Structure formats: structure tokens, C-alpha cells
Short mmCIF file of C-alpha atoms in Angstrom, two decimals:
data_model
loop_
_atom_site.label_atom_id
_atom_site.label_comp_id
_atom_site.label_asym_id
_atom_site.label_seq_id
_atom_site.Cartn_x
_atom_site.Cartn_y
_atom_site.Cartn_z
CA GLY A 1 7.26 15.36 0.86
CA GLU A 2 8.51 11.95 1.88
CA ASN A 3 10.66 9.97 -0.55
CA VAL A 4 11.29 6.27 -0.01
CA GLU A 5 13.97 4.42 -1.94
CA GLN A 6 14.18 0.65 -1.98
CA HIS A 7 16.96 -1.69 -3.06
CA PRO A 8 17.45 -4.06 -4.72
CA SER A 9 14.67 -4.09 -7.30
CA THR A 10 15.11 -7.82 -7.84
CA LEU A 11 16.68 -10.44 -5.62
CA SER A 12 17.24 -14.14 -6.23
CA VAL A 13 18.32 -16.42 -3.42
CA GLN A 14 18.65 -20.15 -2.97
CA GLU A 15 16.15 -21.80 -0.70
CA GLY A 16 17.40 -21.71 2.85
CA ASP A 17 19.54 -18.63 2.35
CA SER A 18 18.78 -15.22 3.80
CA ALA A 19 17.38 -12.23 1.94
CA VAL A 20 17.85 -8.59 2.87
CA ILE A 21 15.94 -5.65 1.43
CA LYS A 22 16.91 -2.10 2.30
CA CYS A 23 14.97 1.16 2.28
CA THR A 24 15.85 4.76 2.98
CA TYR A 25 13.48 7.60 3.71
CA SER A 26 13.85 11.35 3.60
CA ASP A 27 11.37 12.76 6.12
CA SER A 28 12.80 12.54 9.62
CA ALA A 29 9.27 12.96 10.98
CA SER A 30 8.20 9.57 9.65
CA ASN A 31 7.45 7.37 12.62
CA TYR A 32 5.98 4.12 11.34
CA PHE A 33 7.51 1.71 8.83
CA PRO A 34 5.46 -1.23 7.57
CA TRP A 35 6.55 -3.91 5.15
CA TYR A 36 4.13 -5.50 2.71
CA LYS A 37 4.24 -8.67 0.66
CA GLN A 38 2.32 -8.65 -2.58
CA GLU A 39 1.76 -11.67 -4.78
CA LEU A 40 0.91 -11.14 -8.41
CA GLY A 41 -2.52 -9.55 -8.86
CA LYS A 42 -3.31 -9.63 -5.15
CA ARG A 43 -3.52 -7.14 -2.36
CA PRO A 44 -0.49 -6.11 -0.30
CA GLN A 45 -0.33 -7.99 2.97
CA LEU A 46 1.33 -6.50 6.02
CA ILE A 47 4.06 -8.85 7.17
CA ILE A 48 5.85 -6.82 9.80
CA ASP A 49 6.12 -3.24 10.94
CA ILE A 50 8.32 -1.17 13.19
CA ARG A 51 7.71 2.07 15.03
CA SER A 52 10.22 4.84 15.41
CA ASN A 53 10.81 4.18 19.09
CA VAL A 54 12.10 0.67 18.37
CA GLY A 55 15.35 -0.36 16.70
CA GLU A 56 14.58 -3.95 15.82
CA LYS A 57 11.62 -6.29 15.66
CA LYS A 58 11.49 -9.98 14.90
CA ASP A 59 8.68 -12.36 14.02
CA GLN A 60 9.82 -15.92 13.37
CA ARG A 61 11.87 -15.83 10.14
CA ILE A 62 11.25 -12.16 9.49
CA ALA A 63 12.99 -9.24 11.14
CA VAL A 64 13.14 -5.52 10.55
CA THR A 65 15.77 -3.06 11.73
CA LEU A 66 15.51 0.71 11.87
CA ASN A 67 18.29 3.27 12.02
CA LYS A 68 16.62 6.62 12.65
CA THR A 69 19.86 8.57 12.50
CA ALA A 70 20.70 7.27 9.06
CA LYS A 71 17.02 7.15 8.05
CA HIS A 72 17.12 3.63 6.76
CA PHE A 73 15.37 0.41 7.60
CA SER A 74 15.80 -3.14 6.39
CA LEU A 75 13.83 -6.35 6.06
CA HIS A 76 15.59 -9.62 6.81
CA ILE A 77 14.15 -12.99 5.85
CA THR A 78 16.03 -16.03 7.07
CA GLU A 79 15.73 -19.64 5.92
CA THR A 80 13.90 -18.54 2.80
CA GLN A 81 11.28 -20.80 1.27
CA PRO A 82 9.76 -20.85 -2.23
CA GLU A 83 6.53 -19.43 -0.84
CA ASP A 84 8.45 -16.32 0.18
CA SER A 85 8.70 -15.45 -3.52
CA ALA A 86 6.72 -12.24 -4.08
CA VAL A 87 7.17 -8.50 -4.38
CA TYR A 88 7.99 -6.77 -1.13
CA PHE A 89 7.27 -3.08 -0.48
CA CYS A 90 8.58 -0.96 2.32
CA ALA A 91 6.70 2.14 3.39
CA ALA A 92 7.11 5.13 5.64
CA ARG A 93 4.31 6.99 7.36
CA THR A 94 4.41 10.56 8.59
CA PRO A 95 2.52 11.94 11.59
CA PRO A 96 -0.82 13.65 10.95
CA ASN A 97 -0.56 16.87 8.97
CA SER A 98 -2.64 20.01 9.53
CA GLY A 99 -5.52 18.26 7.82
CA GLY A 100 -5.27 15.33 10.18
CA TYR A 101 -3.97 12.87 7.60
CA GLN A 102 -1.07 10.51 8.02
CA LYS A 103 0.51 9.88 4.66
CA VAL A 104 2.07 6.55 3.70
CA THR A 105 4.72 6.57 1.01
CA PHE A 106 5.70 3.27 -0.56
CA GLY A 107 9.06 2.15 -1.82
CA THR A 108 9.46 0.95 -5.39
CA GLY A 109 9.32 -2.73 -4.52
CA THR A 110 11.67 -5.70 -4.56
CA LYS A 111 10.85 -8.82 -6.49
CA LEU A 112 12.17 -11.72 -4.45
CA GLN A 113 12.65 -15.09 -6.08
CA VAL A 114 13.53 -18.06 -3.92
CA ILE A 115 15.02 -20.84 -6.01
CA PRO A 116 14.24 -24.37 -4.76
CA GLY B 1 -7.10 -9.07 10.96
CA ALA B 2 -9.65 -6.65 9.60
CA VAL B 3 -11.26 -7.31 6.20
CA VAL B 4 -11.62 -4.87 3.36
CA SER B 5 -13.56 -5.86 0.25
CA GLN B 6 -13.55 -4.30 -3.16
CA HIS B 7 -16.02 -4.64 -6.00
CA PRO B 8 -15.77 -5.40 -8.82
CA SER B 9 -12.53 -7.35 -8.95
CA ARG B 10 -12.28 -6.89 -12.70
CA VAL B 11 -14.03 -4.55 -15.08
CA ILE B 12 -13.71 -3.91 -18.78
CA CYS B 13 -15.32 -0.79 -20.16
CA LYS B 14 -15.35 1.19 -23.34
CA SER B 15 -13.55 4.48 -23.71
CA GLY B 16 -15.71 7.40 -22.63
CA THR B 17 -17.81 5.51 -20.12
CA SER B 18 -17.66 5.80 -16.32
CA VAL B 19 -16.81 3.05 -13.87
CA LYS B 20 -17.57 2.91 -10.15
CA ILE B 21 -15.44 0.87 -7.76
CA GLU B 22 -16.64 0.16 -4.23
CA CYS B 23 -14.48 -0.34 -1.17
CA ARG B 24 -16.00 -1.67 2.03
CA SER B 25 -14.61 -2.32 5.47
CA LEU B 26 -16.48 -5.42 6.58
CA ASP B 27 -15.77 -5.73 10.28
CA PHE B 28 -14.63 -2.30 11.39
CA GLN B 29 -15.44 1.35 10.92
CA ALA B 30 -12.96 3.07 8.67
CA THR B 31 -12.45 6.68 9.58
CA THR B 32 -10.00 7.08 6.73
CA MET B 33 -9.87 5.38 3.35
CA PHE B 34 -7.18 5.58 0.72
CA TRP B 35 -7.21 4.92 -3.00
CA TYR B 36 -4.07 3.73 -4.75
CA ARG B 37 -3.21 3.02 -8.32
CA GLN B 38 -0.66 0.43 -9.31
CA PHE B 39 0.79 -0.08 -12.75
CA PRO B 40 2.34 -3.45 -13.67
CA LYS B 41 5.58 -4.12 -11.83
CA GLN B 42 5.40 -0.76 -10.11
CA SER B 43 4.70 0.51 -6.64
CA LEU B 44 1.45 1.76 -5.17
CA MET B 45 0.80 5.40 -5.90
CA LEU B 46 -1.57 7.20 -3.56
CA MET B 47 -4.34 8.96 -5.45
CA ALA B 48 -6.44 10.39 -2.65
CA THR B 49 -7.29 10.19 1.03
CA SER B 50 -10.79 10.60 2.38
CA ASN B 51 -12.48 10.85 5.74
CA GLU B 52 -16.09 9.86 6.17
CA GLY B 53 -18.39 12.75 5.45
CA SER B 54 -15.77 15.11 4.10
CA LYS B 55 -14.16 15.83 0.77
CA ALA B 56 -11.25 13.75 -0.38
CA THR B 57 -7.72 15.12 -0.40
CA TYR B 58 -6.14 14.42 -3.76
CA GLU B 59 -2.46 13.95 -4.40
CA GLN B 60 -0.68 16.27 -6.75
CA GLY B 61 -1.31 15.35 -10.36
CA VAL B 62 -4.53 13.44 -9.72
CA GLU B 63 -7.55 15.00 -11.43
CA LYS B 64 -10.33 15.28 -8.87
CA ASP B 65 -12.96 15.76 -11.56
CA LYS B 66 -11.90 12.56 -13.25
CA PHE B 67 -11.50 10.39 -10.19
CA LEU B 68 -14.52 11.09 -8.03
CA ILE B 69 -14.29 9.78 -4.49
CA ASN B 70 -17.21 9.53 -2.12
CA HIS B 71 -16.81 8.33 1.46
CA ALA B 72 -20.49 8.24 2.34
CA SER B 73 -20.28 6.10 5.46
CA LEU B 74 -17.78 4.65 7.88
CA THR B 75 -17.76 1.39 5.93
CA LEU B 76 -18.04 2.46 2.30
CA SER B 77 -15.97 4.53 -0.10
CA THR B 78 -16.42 4.67 -3.85
CA LEU B 79 -14.09 5.69 -6.64
CA THR B 80 -15.68 6.66 -9.93
CA VAL B 81 -13.46 6.92 -12.97
CA THR B 82 -15.32 9.30 -15.25
CA SER B 83 -14.96 9.32 -19.01
CA ALA B 84 -12.41 6.53 -18.82
CA HIS B 85 -9.65 6.29 -21.41
CA PRO B 86 -7.21 3.47 -22.17
CA GLU B 87 -4.49 5.22 -20.15
CA ASP B 88 -6.72 4.83 -17.08
CA SER B 89 -6.32 1.06 -17.32
CA SER B 90 -4.64 0.00 -14.12
CA PHE B 91 -4.96 -1.90 -10.85
CA TYR B 92 -6.85 0.20 -8.31
CA ILE B 93 -6.49 -0.72 -4.64
CA CYS B 94 -8.27 0.81 -1.69
CA SER B 95 -7.21 0.62 1.91
CA ALA B 96 -8.89 1.53 5.15
CA ARG B 97 -7.75 2.56 8.59
CA ALA B 98 -9.81 2.33 11.72
CA ARG B 99 -8.38 5.33 13.46
CA GLU B 100 -5.58 7.83 13.25
CA GLY B 101 -2.63 7.57 15.51
CA LEU B 102 0.70 5.88 15.87
CA TYR B 103 -0.76 2.42 16.39
CA SER B 104 -3.39 2.27 13.68
CA GLU B 105 -2.94 -0.26 10.90
CA GLN B 106 -3.93 0.06 7.27
CA TYR B 107 -5.80 -2.80 5.60
CA PHE B 108 -5.90 -3.27 1.85
CA GLY B 109 -8.71 -4.40 -0.39
CA PRO B 110 -8.08 -7.08 -3.03
CA GLY B 111 -7.90 -4.55 -5.84
CA THR B 112 -9.85 -3.88 -9.03
CA ARG B 113 -8.34 -4.50 -12.43
CA LEU B 114 -9.72 -1.86 -14.81
CA THR B 115 -9.27 -2.28 -18.54
CA VAL B 116 -10.49 0.48 -20.83
CA THR B 117 -10.83 -0.50 -24.47
#
């Protein structure tokens, strides 16, 4: 099955600096890669996603890049703010299997701390 | 975006009792619902996937007789933890998807904190 690795596990940056989180996946059939932000005790919130037919996507201060050949994708946050502090999860989703299900596998998470 | 609710948000139960957690899609019909379990400072682990009206597909290592999932309608799925034990204490999160396909998004509920004493 799919295996998603995420690095680093913790990341501290000064306010205003950039933060980069990297993920690799194992199943070349995976075609959808969402990123979630989760604050303590709350639900994961989708912040950006990228599909396999796109190499890069940007939404204000957040961008995601995908390298299908190398099977890795990254989250970039620029001009970080204290409210960006949270745990971030990457995920990879495979196409429907014989049972019709698309399976999402999550990375292990990165705790981002933005220091004011 | 779409809204998924979960009830209860917190529950404390005694060892040996059963607990039911409800997951509802409030403004869309969820053809597929997922149940995840999350331990402190860890990632979300998929427990099972269910389509409305059919049996759930459980992930390897998840006891289907212990974690009963019912997806009775397009807006409601329930997870029942039977004969709960302290090791079942965890954060349980459901998510729902409106349709299969490349462009379908998955929406998460707020989670249920289960504590078994």
C-alpha cells in the first residue's frame, strides 16, 4: 500500500521567515495530494491541494510543488505569522480500487512553531 | 465549504461499556465516509471506509466486531466502540466525501475525544 513520509517532524521559524515541509510517497498511482492544518484538539482543515497533472499551485502565502518523477511534494509558507503555528499533515490519495474506494494516506505530521 | 458534524465531542465511559459516535454531513450527501483514529501527537490512522447502504471496509488490524460502523443514510454514519477498554481512549475523527473522483474533496468532522476509565 501507499506509504507517506514527512519531514521535518518539528520546525521552528522566526515570524516573517519561510517554512518548508517535505513529503515523499511510494505509490506512483497516487494522483491527489492535499495538505491539512490541524490545531490542537481540532479537526484537520484543508489548506491547499495539488493534483497529479499540475506541478505547482499557489494560494497567497501558501504554495505546493509536486515532482511526480521523484514522488515528492512540498508545502511552502512564506512570510510566516504566529497564527500559522499548528501541525501540518500531507496526504496522498490513490485512484479508486476494485471496491471503488480511493484511499488517503497521511504523513506523520510536522509541528510548526512561528516565533514572534 | 461543506460542514461535517460529530457528536459527542467528548465522552468518558467505563471499561466494558459501549459508546456510539455520530458523524453527519450537514449540507451535502456523503457517498463515502471515513473513520480515523488519532493518538496524541500522531497522525490520522484510517480505521474504515464505508459507503451508504453497504458494509464498511476495515483497514488491516482494525477489529470489525469491536468498531461497528453503520452508514445508514447519505448524511449519517455511526461508529460504535463495543466493550471499550482504556487502550481505546483516543481522538476519533470522521470525514465525508460527496462523490468519488479526482476532484472530490474530503471534509473532516470536529472529532470525538473518547476516554475509557
